[in-house]
Amino acid sequence: MMIKFETEVSDIIQRTHNVNSFRFKVKEDVDFKPGQFFFVTLKIDGTERTKHFSFSNSPTEKGYIEFTKRITDSEFSKALNRLKIGDWARLKMPYGSFTFEGEYEKIAFLSGGIGITPIRSICKFATDSMLPTDMVLLYGNNREEDIIFRKDLDDMQAVNKNLRIVYTLTSPDIDRKTWQGRIGYIDDKMIKEEISDFNERVFYICGPPRMVESLINILRNKLGVQQDKIKIENFIGY
């Protein structure tokens, strides 16, 4: 059921050098599915502006909802940078079908950058709910300091034996002596090496449109994954 209500900013959390999470107060009974998105309306120079964002928190984390965004030079990003705790907002929710509530035995996430936000929501829900689903996440970023929710993801992996996370970095000057993860873009070779049973899994892909398109092509044309086993969410910046 769609709901719309007014609220206020309850917290602003810096996740990386250029990514922040914004939290809004909600009633304990406000519910949504992990992986969904919502619309947020803010006042920018006296004018209301509305954008949509994925929930980066899980339905198991009560009392607030959260979105997470890379701060850029856009007008909307600059407005977000000026937000203060207590500022007004209007929320409309929930929307979207990029969801998971335990309906598959094995899933794989392919994500890049800020595309981790709905996947963080799903992984947190699965971990808190102690779902038996076998989950593998391949998460690509440019540099190690760009990895969003690194501690959250590592903490989930530590307590959830069904969750395995593989980080990969794409910057050409990664120090191989200090970086213990993968290096390079997510491709068919990496998927086969890290997810040997890929043909048994449902794939969730989330990231910039070009990345999503590339990964769909790899799964469909190089690995033979059926279209009905691929769920996608494109992240377009603003």
PDB file of C-alpha atoms in Angstrom:
ATOM      1  CA  MET A   1       0.000   0.000   0.000  1.00  0.00           C
ATOM      2  CA  MET A   2       1.374   3.381  -1.015  1.00  0.00           C
ATOM      3  CA  ILE A   3       1.656   5.993   1.738  1.00  0.00           C
ATOM      4  CA  LYS A   4       2.616   9.681   1.738  1.00  0.00           C
ATOM      5  CA  PHE A   5       3.589  11.731   4.781  1.00  0.00           C
ATOM      6  CA  GLU A   6       5.683  14.626   6.025  1.00  0.00           C
ATOM      7  CA  THR A   7       8.680  14.084   8.278  1.00  0.00           C
ATOM      8  CA  GLU A   8      12.100  15.518   9.038  1.00  0.00           C
ATOM      9  CA  VAL A   9      15.758  14.650   8.646  1.00  0.00           C
ATOM     10  CA  SER A  10      16.858  12.654  11.702  1.00  0.00           C
ATOM     11  CA  ASP A  11      20.489  11.921  10.843  1.00  0.00           C
ATOM     12  CA  ILE A  12      23.152  12.495   8.181  1.00  0.00           C
ATOM     13  CA  ILE A  13      25.965   9.944   8.014  1.00  0.00           C
ATOM     14  CA  GLN A  14      29.145  10.250   5.971  1.00  0.00           C
ATOM     15  CA  ARG A  15      29.835   6.857   4.330  1.00  0.00           C
ATOM     16  CA  THR A  16      32.880   7.729   2.194  1.00  0.00           C
ATOM     17  CA  HIS A  17      34.704  10.884   1.131  1.00  0.00           C
ATOM     18  CA  ASN A  18      31.858  11.737  -1.274  1.00  0.00           C
ATOM     19  CA  VAL A  19      28.875   9.608  -0.202  1.00  0.00           C
ATOM     20  CA  ASN A  20      26.354  10.430   2.534  1.00  0.00           C
ATOM     21  CA  SER A  21      23.328   8.653   3.971  1.00  0.00           C
ATOM     22  CA  PHE A  22      20.231  10.671   4.880  1.00  0.00           C
ATOM     23  CA  ARG A  23      17.780   9.336   7.442  1.00  0.00           C
ATOM     24  CA  PHE A  24      14.175  10.390   8.035  1.00  0.00           C
ATOM     25  CA  LYS A  25      11.946   9.663  11.024  1.00  0.00           C
ATOM     26  CA  VAL A  26       9.086   7.245  10.392  1.00  0.00           C
ATOM     27  CA  LYS A  27       6.645   5.328  12.573  1.00  0.00           C
ATOM     28  CA  GLU A  28       7.647   1.849  13.707  1.00  0.00           C
ATOM     29  CA  ASP A  29       4.915   0.254  11.567  1.00  0.00           C
ATOM     30  CA  VAL A  30       6.070   1.828   8.275  1.00  0.00           C
ATOM     31  CA  ASP A  31       6.998  -1.097   6.053  1.00  0.00           C
ATOM     32  CA  PHE A  32       8.570  -1.771   2.671  1.00  0.00           C
ATOM     33  CA  LYS A  33      10.294  -4.605   0.846  1.00  0.00           C
ATOM     34  CA  PRO A  34      14.100  -4.770   0.806  1.00  0.00           C
ATOM     35  CA  GLY A  35      15.347  -3.411  -2.519  1.00  0.00           C
ATOM     36  CA  GLN A  36      12.449  -1.007  -3.120  1.00  0.00           C
ATOM     37  CA  PHE A  37      12.654   2.782  -3.573  1.00  0.00           C
ATOM     38  CA  PHE A  38      10.762   5.872  -2.436  1.00  0.00           C
ATOM     39  CA  PHE A  39      10.196   9.486  -3.494  1.00  0.00           C
ATOM     40  CA  VAL A  40      11.545  12.302  -1.338  1.00  0.00           C
ATOM     41  CA  THR A  41      10.488  15.927  -1.697  1.00  0.00           C
ATOM     42  CA  LEU A  42      12.773  18.638  -0.314  1.00  0.00           C
ATOM     43  CA  LYS A  43      12.614  22.429  -0.383  1.00  0.00           C
ATOM     44  CA  ILE A  44      15.388  23.936  -2.501  1.00  0.00           C
ATOM     45  CA  ASP A  45      15.538  27.738  -2.412  1.00  0.00           C
ATOM     46  CA  GLY A  46      11.858  27.792  -1.500  1.00  0.00           C
ATOM     47  CA  THR A  47      10.812  25.410  -4.292  1.00  0.00           C
ATOM     48  CA  GLU A  48       9.804  21.792  -3.730  1.00  0.00           C
ATOM     49  CA  ARG A  49      11.896  19.273  -5.674  1.00  0.00           C
ATOM     50  CA  THR A  50      11.189  15.530  -5.815  1.00  0.00           C
ATOM     51  CA  LYS A  51      13.605  12.679  -6.591  1.00  0.00           C
ATOM     52  CA  HIS A  52      13.498   8.933  -6.035  1.00  0.00           C
ATOM     53  CA  PHE A  53      16.037   6.856  -4.135  1.00  0.00           C
ATOM     54  CA  SER A  54      16.444   3.229  -3.114  1.00  0.00           C
ATOM     55  CA  PHE A  55      16.083   2.369   0.550  1.00  0.00           C
ATOM     56  CA  SER A  56      19.573   1.668   1.865  1.00  0.00           C
ATOM     57  CA  ASN A  57      18.259   0.431   5.192  1.00  0.00           C
ATOM     58  CA  SER A  58      16.349  -2.795   5.734  1.00  0.00           C
ATOM     59  CA  PRO A  59      12.719  -3.182   6.864  1.00  0.00           C
ATOM     60  CA  THR A  60      14.215  -4.810   9.965  1.00  0.00           C
ATOM     61  CA  GLU A  61      15.784  -1.460  10.940  1.00  0.00           C
ATOM     62  CA  LYS A  62      12.797   0.355  12.439  1.00  0.00           C
ATOM     63  CA  GLY A  63      12.044   3.983  13.211  1.00  0.00           C
ATOM     64  CA  TYR A  64      13.726   5.512  10.171  1.00  0.00           C
ATOM     65  CA  ILE A  65      14.194   5.137   6.452  1.00  0.00           C
ATOM     66  CA  GLU A  66      17.417   5.981   4.695  1.00  0.00           C
ATOM     67  CA  PHE A  67      18.757   6.749   1.266  1.00  0.00           C
ATOM     68  CA  THR A  68      22.413   7.024   0.328  1.00  0.00           C
ATOM     69  CA  LYS A  69      23.798   9.275  -2.400  1.00  0.00           C
ATOM     70  CA  ARG A  70      27.056  10.306  -3.975  1.00  0.00           C
ATOM     71  CA  ILE A  71      27.458  14.070  -3.561  1.00  0.00           C
ATOM     72  CA  THR A  72      28.232  15.692  -6.928  1.00  0.00           C
ATOM     73  CA  ASP A  73      28.124  19.225  -8.337  1.00  0.00           C
ATOM     74  CA  SER A  74      24.459  18.944  -9.332  1.00  0.00           C
ATOM     75  CA  GLU A  75      21.899  21.383  -7.936  1.00  0.00           C
ATOM     76  CA  PHE A  76      20.135  18.618  -6.024  1.00  0.00           C
ATOM     77  CA  SER A  77      23.381  17.293  -4.534  1.00  0.00           C
ATOM     78  CA  LYS A  78      24.329  20.782  -3.381  1.00  0.00           C
ATOM     79  CA  ALA A  79      20.924  21.080  -1.721  1.00  0.00           C
ATOM     80  CA  LEU A  80      21.457  17.759   0.034  1.00  0.00           C
ATOM     81  CA  ASN A  81      24.809  19.022   1.254  1.00  0.00           C
ATOM     82  CA  ARG A  82      22.993  21.932   2.910  1.00  0.00           C
ATOM     83  CA  LEU A  83      20.452  19.705   4.685  1.00  0.00           C
ATOM     84  CA  LYS A  84      20.406  19.849   8.459  1.00  0.00           C
ATOM     85  CA  ILE A  85      18.889  17.578  11.087  1.00  0.00           C
ATOM     86  CA  GLY A  86      15.309  18.708  11.625  1.00  0.00           C
ATOM     87  CA  ASP A  87      14.767  19.910   8.041  1.00  0.00           C
ATOM     88  CA  TRP A  88      11.385  19.192   6.447  1.00  0.00           C
ATOM     89  CA  ALA A  89      10.768  16.421   3.895  1.00  0.00           C
ATOM     90  CA  ARG A  90       7.804  14.668   2.300  1.00  0.00           C
ATOM     91  CA  LEU A  91       8.065  10.945   1.541  1.00  0.00           C
ATOM     92  CA  LYS A  92       5.981   8.779  -0.788  1.00  0.00           C
ATOM     93  CA  MET A  93       6.533   5.028  -0.715  1.00  0.00           C
ATOM     94  CA  PRO A  94       7.125   2.207  -1.465  1.00  0.00           C
ATOM     95  CA  TYR A  95       7.778   1.440  -5.126  1.00  0.00           C
ATOM     96  CA  GLY A  96       9.757  -1.070  -7.169  1.00  0.00           C
ATOM     97  CA  SER A  97      10.130  -4.780  -7.865  1.00  0.00           C
ATOM     98  CA  PHE A  98      13.920  -5.157  -7.389  1.00  0.00           C
ATOM     99  CA  THR A  99      13.143  -7.070  -4.212  1.00  0.00           C
ATOM    100  CA  PHE A 100      14.011 -10.229  -2.318  1.00  0.00           C
ATOM    101  CA  GLU A 101      12.228 -11.739   0.675  1.00  0.00           C
ATOM    102  CA  GLY A 102      13.545 -15.295   0.640  1.00  0.00           C
ATOM    103  CA  GLU A 103      11.897 -16.666  -2.510  1.00  0.00           C
ATOM    104  CA  TYR A 104      15.104 -18.086  -4.061  1.00  0.00           C
ATOM    105  CA  GLU A 105      17.584 -20.644  -2.738  1.00  0.00           C
ATOM    106  CA  LYS A 106      20.633 -19.077  -4.410  1.00  0.00           C
ATOM    107  CA  ILE A 107      21.189 -15.522  -5.578  1.00  0.00           C
ATOM    108  CA  ALA A 108      24.118 -13.460  -6.846  1.00  0.00           C
ATOM    109  CA  PHE A 109      24.528  -9.694  -6.698  1.00  0.00           C
ATOM    110  CA  LEU A 110      26.599  -7.772  -9.257  1.00  0.00           C
ATOM    111  CA  SER A 111      27.028  -4.176  -8.183  1.00  0.00           C
ATOM    112  CA  GLY A 112      29.120  -1.085  -8.803  1.00  0.00           C
ATOM    113  CA  GLY A 113      29.579   2.062  -6.738  1.00  0.00           C
ATOM    114  CA  ILE A 114      26.402   3.640  -5.369  1.00  0.00           C
ATOM    115  CA  GLY A 115      24.430   0.725  -6.855  1.00  0.00           C
ATOM    116  CA  ILE A 116      25.130  -1.117  -3.610  1.00  0.00           C
ATOM    117  CA  THR A 117      22.308   0.695  -1.781  1.00  0.00           C
ATOM    118  CA  PRO A 118      19.326  -1.616  -2.517  1.00  0.00           C
ATOM    119  CA  ILE A 119      21.631  -4.628  -2.237  1.00  0.00           C
ATOM    120  CA  ARG A 120      22.746  -3.508   1.218  1.00  0.00           C
ATOM    121  CA  SER A 121      19.021  -3.391   2.126  1.00  0.00           C
ATOM    122  CA  ILE A 122      18.473  -6.945   0.855  1.00  0.00           C
ATOM    123  CA  CYS A 123      21.599  -8.375   2.515  1.00  0.00           C
ATOM    124  CA  LYS A 124      20.725  -6.758   5.845  1.00  0.00           C
ATOM    125  CA  PHE A 125      17.172  -8.101   5.669  1.00  0.00           C
ATOM    126  CA  ALA A 126      18.382 -11.618   4.823  1.00  0.00           C
ATOM    127  CA  THR A 127      20.959 -11.510   7.627  1.00  0.00           C
ATOM    128  CA  ASP A 128      18.588 -10.152  10.290  1.00  0.00           C
ATOM    129  CA  SER A 129      15.872 -12.612   9.225  1.00  0.00           C
ATOM    130  CA  MET A 130      18.375 -15.498   9.216  1.00  0.00           C
ATOM    131  CA  LEU A 131      17.250 -16.584   5.757  1.00  0.00           C
ATOM    132  CA  PRO A 132      18.930 -19.760   4.457  1.00  0.00           C
ATOM    133  CA  THR A 133      19.485 -18.307   0.968  1.00  0.00           C
ATOM    134  CA  ASP A 134      23.019 -18.717  -0.389  1.00  0.00           C
ATOM    135  CA  MET A 135      24.183 -15.234  -1.471  1.00  0.00           C
ATOM    136  CA  VAL A 136      27.312 -14.042  -3.296  1.00  0.00           C
ATOM    137  CA  LEU A 137      28.070 -10.357  -3.899  1.00  0.00           C
ATOM    138  CA  LEU A 138      30.590  -9.085  -6.460  1.00  0.00           C
ATOM    139  CA  TYR A 139      31.046  -5.386  -5.712  1.00  0.00           C
ATOM    140  CA  GLY A 140      33.180  -3.160  -7.921  1.00  0.00           C
ATOM    141  CA  ASN A 141      34.651   0.254  -7.113  1.00  0.00           C
ATOM    142  CA  ASN A 142      37.474   2.425  -8.397  1.00  0.00           C
ATOM    143  CA  ARG A 143      39.525   2.539  -5.188  1.00  0.00           C
ATOM    144  CA  GLU A 144      39.333   0.966  -1.744  1.00  0.00           C
ATOM    145  CA  GLU A 145      38.250   4.245  -0.133  1.00  0.00           C
ATOM    146  CA  ASP A 146      35.254   4.317  -2.505  1.00  0.00           C
ATOM    147  CA  ILE A 147      33.707   1.136  -1.060  1.00  0.00           C
ATOM    148  CA  ILE A 148      30.364   2.170   0.433  1.00  0.00           C
ATOM    149  CA  PHE A 149      29.054   0.303   3.505  1.00  0.00           C
ATOM    150  CA  ARG A 150      32.359  -1.583   3.812  1.00  0.00           C
ATOM    151  CA  LYS A 151      32.027  -2.126   7.575  1.00  0.00           C
ATOM    152  CA  ASP A 152      28.321  -3.002   7.343  1.00  0.00           C
ATOM    153  CA  LEU A 153      28.976  -5.551   4.615  1.00  0.00           C
ATOM    154  CA  ASP A 154      31.947  -7.079   6.434  1.00  0.00           C
ATOM    155  CA  ASP A 155      29.941  -7.291   9.671  1.00  0.00           C
ATOM    156  CA  MET A 156      27.089  -9.057   7.865  1.00  0.00           C
ATOM    157  CA  GLN A 157      29.481 -11.502   6.234  1.00  0.00           C
ATOM    158  CA  ALA A 158      31.005 -12.266   9.655  1.00  0.00           C
ATOM    159  CA  VAL A 159      27.669 -13.340  11.173  1.00  0.00           C
ATOM    160  CA  ASN A 160      25.937 -14.752   8.075  1.00  0.00           C
ATOM    161  CA  LYS A 161      27.531 -17.980   6.847  1.00  0.00           C
ATOM    162  CA  ASN A 162      25.306 -17.799   3.751  1.00  0.00           C
ATOM    163  CA  LEU A 163      26.773 -14.486   2.547  1.00  0.00           C
ATOM    164  CA  ARG A 164      30.079 -14.194   0.678  1.00  0.00           C
ATOM    165  CA  ILE A 165      31.397 -10.841  -0.537  1.00  0.00           C
ATOM    166  CA  VAL A 166      34.034 -10.267  -3.210  1.00  0.00           C
ATOM    167  CA  TYR A 167      35.371  -6.733  -3.605  1.00  0.00           C
ATOM    168  CA  THR A 168      37.061  -5.713  -6.842  1.00  0.00           C
ATOM    169  CA  LEU A 169      38.855  -2.464  -7.708  1.00  0.00           C
ATOM    170  CA  THR A 170      39.340  -0.991 -11.177  1.00  0.00           C
ATOM    171  CA  SER A 171      41.867   1.830 -10.696  1.00  0.00           C
ATOM    172  CA  PRO A 172      45.066   1.139 -12.716  1.00  0.00           C
ATOM    173  CA  ASP A 173      47.368   2.003  -9.803  1.00  0.00           C
ATOM    174  CA  ILE A 174      46.096  -0.346  -7.077  1.00  0.00           C
ATOM    175  CA  ASP A 175      48.862  -1.468  -4.693  1.00  0.00           C
ATOM    176  CA  ARG A 176      48.767  -5.247  -4.955  1.00  0.00           C
ATOM    177  CA  LYS A 177      50.844  -5.551  -1.774  1.00  0.00           C
ATOM    178  CA  THR A 178      48.153  -3.990   0.414  1.00  0.00           C
ATOM    179  CA  TRP A 179      44.934  -4.826  -1.489  1.00  0.00           C
ATOM    180  CA  GLN A 180      43.737  -8.376  -0.836  1.00  0.00           C
ATOM    181  CA  GLY A 181      40.645  -8.370  -3.067  1.00  0.00           C
ATOM    182  CA  ARG A 182      40.151  -8.741  -6.813  1.00  0.00           C
ATOM    183  CA  ILE A 183      41.376  -6.271  -9.415  1.00  0.00           C
ATOM    184  CA  GLY A 184      39.488  -5.475 -12.604  1.00  0.00           C
ATOM    185  CA  TYR A 185      35.965  -5.015 -13.900  1.00  0.00           C
ATOM    186  CA  ILE A 186      33.342  -7.685 -13.284  1.00  0.00           C
ATOM    187  CA  ASP A 187      33.392  -9.883 -16.397  1.00  0.00           C
ATOM    188  CA  ASP A 188      32.541 -13.443 -17.433  1.00  0.00           C
ATOM    189  CA  LYS A 189      35.913 -14.729 -16.215  1.00  0.00           C
ATOM    190  CA  MET A 190      35.467 -13.241 -12.740  1.00  0.00           C
ATOM    191  CA  ILE A 191      31.888 -14.474 -12.491  1.00  0.00           C
ATOM    192  CA  LYS A 192      32.910 -18.030 -13.426  1.00  0.00           C
ATOM    193  CA  GLU A 193      35.817 -17.986 -10.972  1.00  0.00           C
ATOM    194  CA  GLU A 194      33.895 -16.530  -8.031  1.00  0.00           C
ATOM    195  CA  ILE A 195      30.431 -18.002  -8.701  1.00  0.00           C
ATOM    196  CA  SER A 196      31.070 -21.454 -10.142  1.00  0.00           C
ATOM    197  CA  ASP A 197      27.383 -22.389  -9.819  1.00  0.00           C
ATOM    198  CA  PHE A 198      26.207 -19.224 -11.595  1.00  0.00           C
ATOM    199  CA  ASN A 199      23.740 -21.231 -13.683  1.00  0.00           C
ATOM    200  CA  GLU A 200      21.845 -22.141 -10.488  1.00  0.00           C
ATOM    201  CA  ARG A 201      21.390 -18.566  -9.275  1.00  0.00           C
ATOM    202  CA  VAL A 202      19.087 -15.604  -9.765  1.00  0.00           C
ATOM    203  CA  PHE A 203      21.146 -12.474 -10.521  1.00  0.00           C
ATOM    204  CA  TYR A 204      20.482  -9.009  -9.140  1.00  0.00           C
ATOM    205  CA  ILE A 205      22.370  -6.290 -11.037  1.00  0.00           C
ATOM    206  CA  CYS A 206      22.523  -2.701  -9.824  1.00  0.00           C
ATOM    207  CA  GLY A 207      24.777   0.141 -10.936  1.00  0.00           C
ATOM    208  CA  PRO A 208      25.224   2.783 -13.649  1.00  0.00           C
ATOM    209  CA  PRO A 209      23.242   2.039 -16.855  1.00  0.00           C
ATOM    210  CA  ARG A 210      26.332   1.194 -18.954  1.00  0.00           C
ATOM    211  CA  MET A 211      27.544  -1.280 -16.328  1.00  0.00           C
ATOM    212  CA  VAL A 212      24.107  -2.886 -16.058  1.00  0.00           C
ATOM    213  CA  GLU A 213      23.839  -3.216 -19.850  1.00  0.00           C
ATOM    214  CA  SER A 214      27.320  -4.754 -20.053  1.00  0.00           C
ATOM    215  CA  LEU A 215      26.602  -7.287 -17.304  1.00  0.00           C
ATOM    216  CA  ILE A 216      23.284  -8.306 -18.866  1.00  0.00           C
ATOM    217  CA  ASN A 217      25.139  -8.956 -22.126  1.00  0.00           C
ATOM    218  CA  ILE A 218      27.772 -11.045 -20.311  1.00  0.00           C
ATOM    219  CA  LEU A 219      25.189 -13.115 -18.445  1.00  0.00           C
ATOM    220  CA  ARG A 220      22.924 -13.676 -21.453  1.00  0.00           C
ATOM    221  CA  ASN A 221      25.407 -14.061 -24.314  1.00  0.00           C
ATOM    222  CA  LYS A 222      28.579 -15.390 -22.686  1.00  0.00           C
ATOM    223  CA  LEU A 223      27.242 -17.394 -19.750  1.00  0.00           C
ATOM    224  CA  GLY A 224      23.825 -18.417 -21.063  1.00  0.00           C
ATOM    225  CA  VAL A 225      21.808 -17.167 -18.087  1.00  0.00           C
ATOM    226  CA  GLN A 226      18.091 -16.987 -18.864  1.00  0.00           C
ATOM    227  CA  GLN A 227      16.417 -13.567 -18.908  1.00  0.00           C
ATOM    228  CA  ASP A 228      13.949 -14.578 -16.189  1.00  0.00           C
ATOM    229  CA  LYS A 229      16.874 -15.157 -13.830  1.00  0.00           C
ATOM    230  CA  ILE A 230      18.119 -11.570 -14.140  1.00  0.00           C
ATOM    231  CA  LYS A 231      16.737  -8.640 -12.122  1.00  0.00           C
ATOM    232  CA  ILE A 232      18.086  -5.143 -12.784  1.00  0.00           C
ATOM    233  CA  GLU A 233      18.054  -1.645 -11.305  1.00  0.00           C
ATOM    234  CA  ASN A 234      19.718   1.261 -13.134  1.00  0.00           C
ATOM    235  CA  PHE A 235      21.199   4.086 -11.065  1.00  0.00           C
ATOM    236  CA  ILE A 236      21.144   7.449 -12.835  1.00  0.00           C
ATOM    237  CA  GLY A 237      22.889  10.225 -10.949  1.00  0.00           C
ATOM    238  CA  TYR A 238      21.398  13.618 -10.081  1.00  0.00           C
TER     239      TYR A 238
END
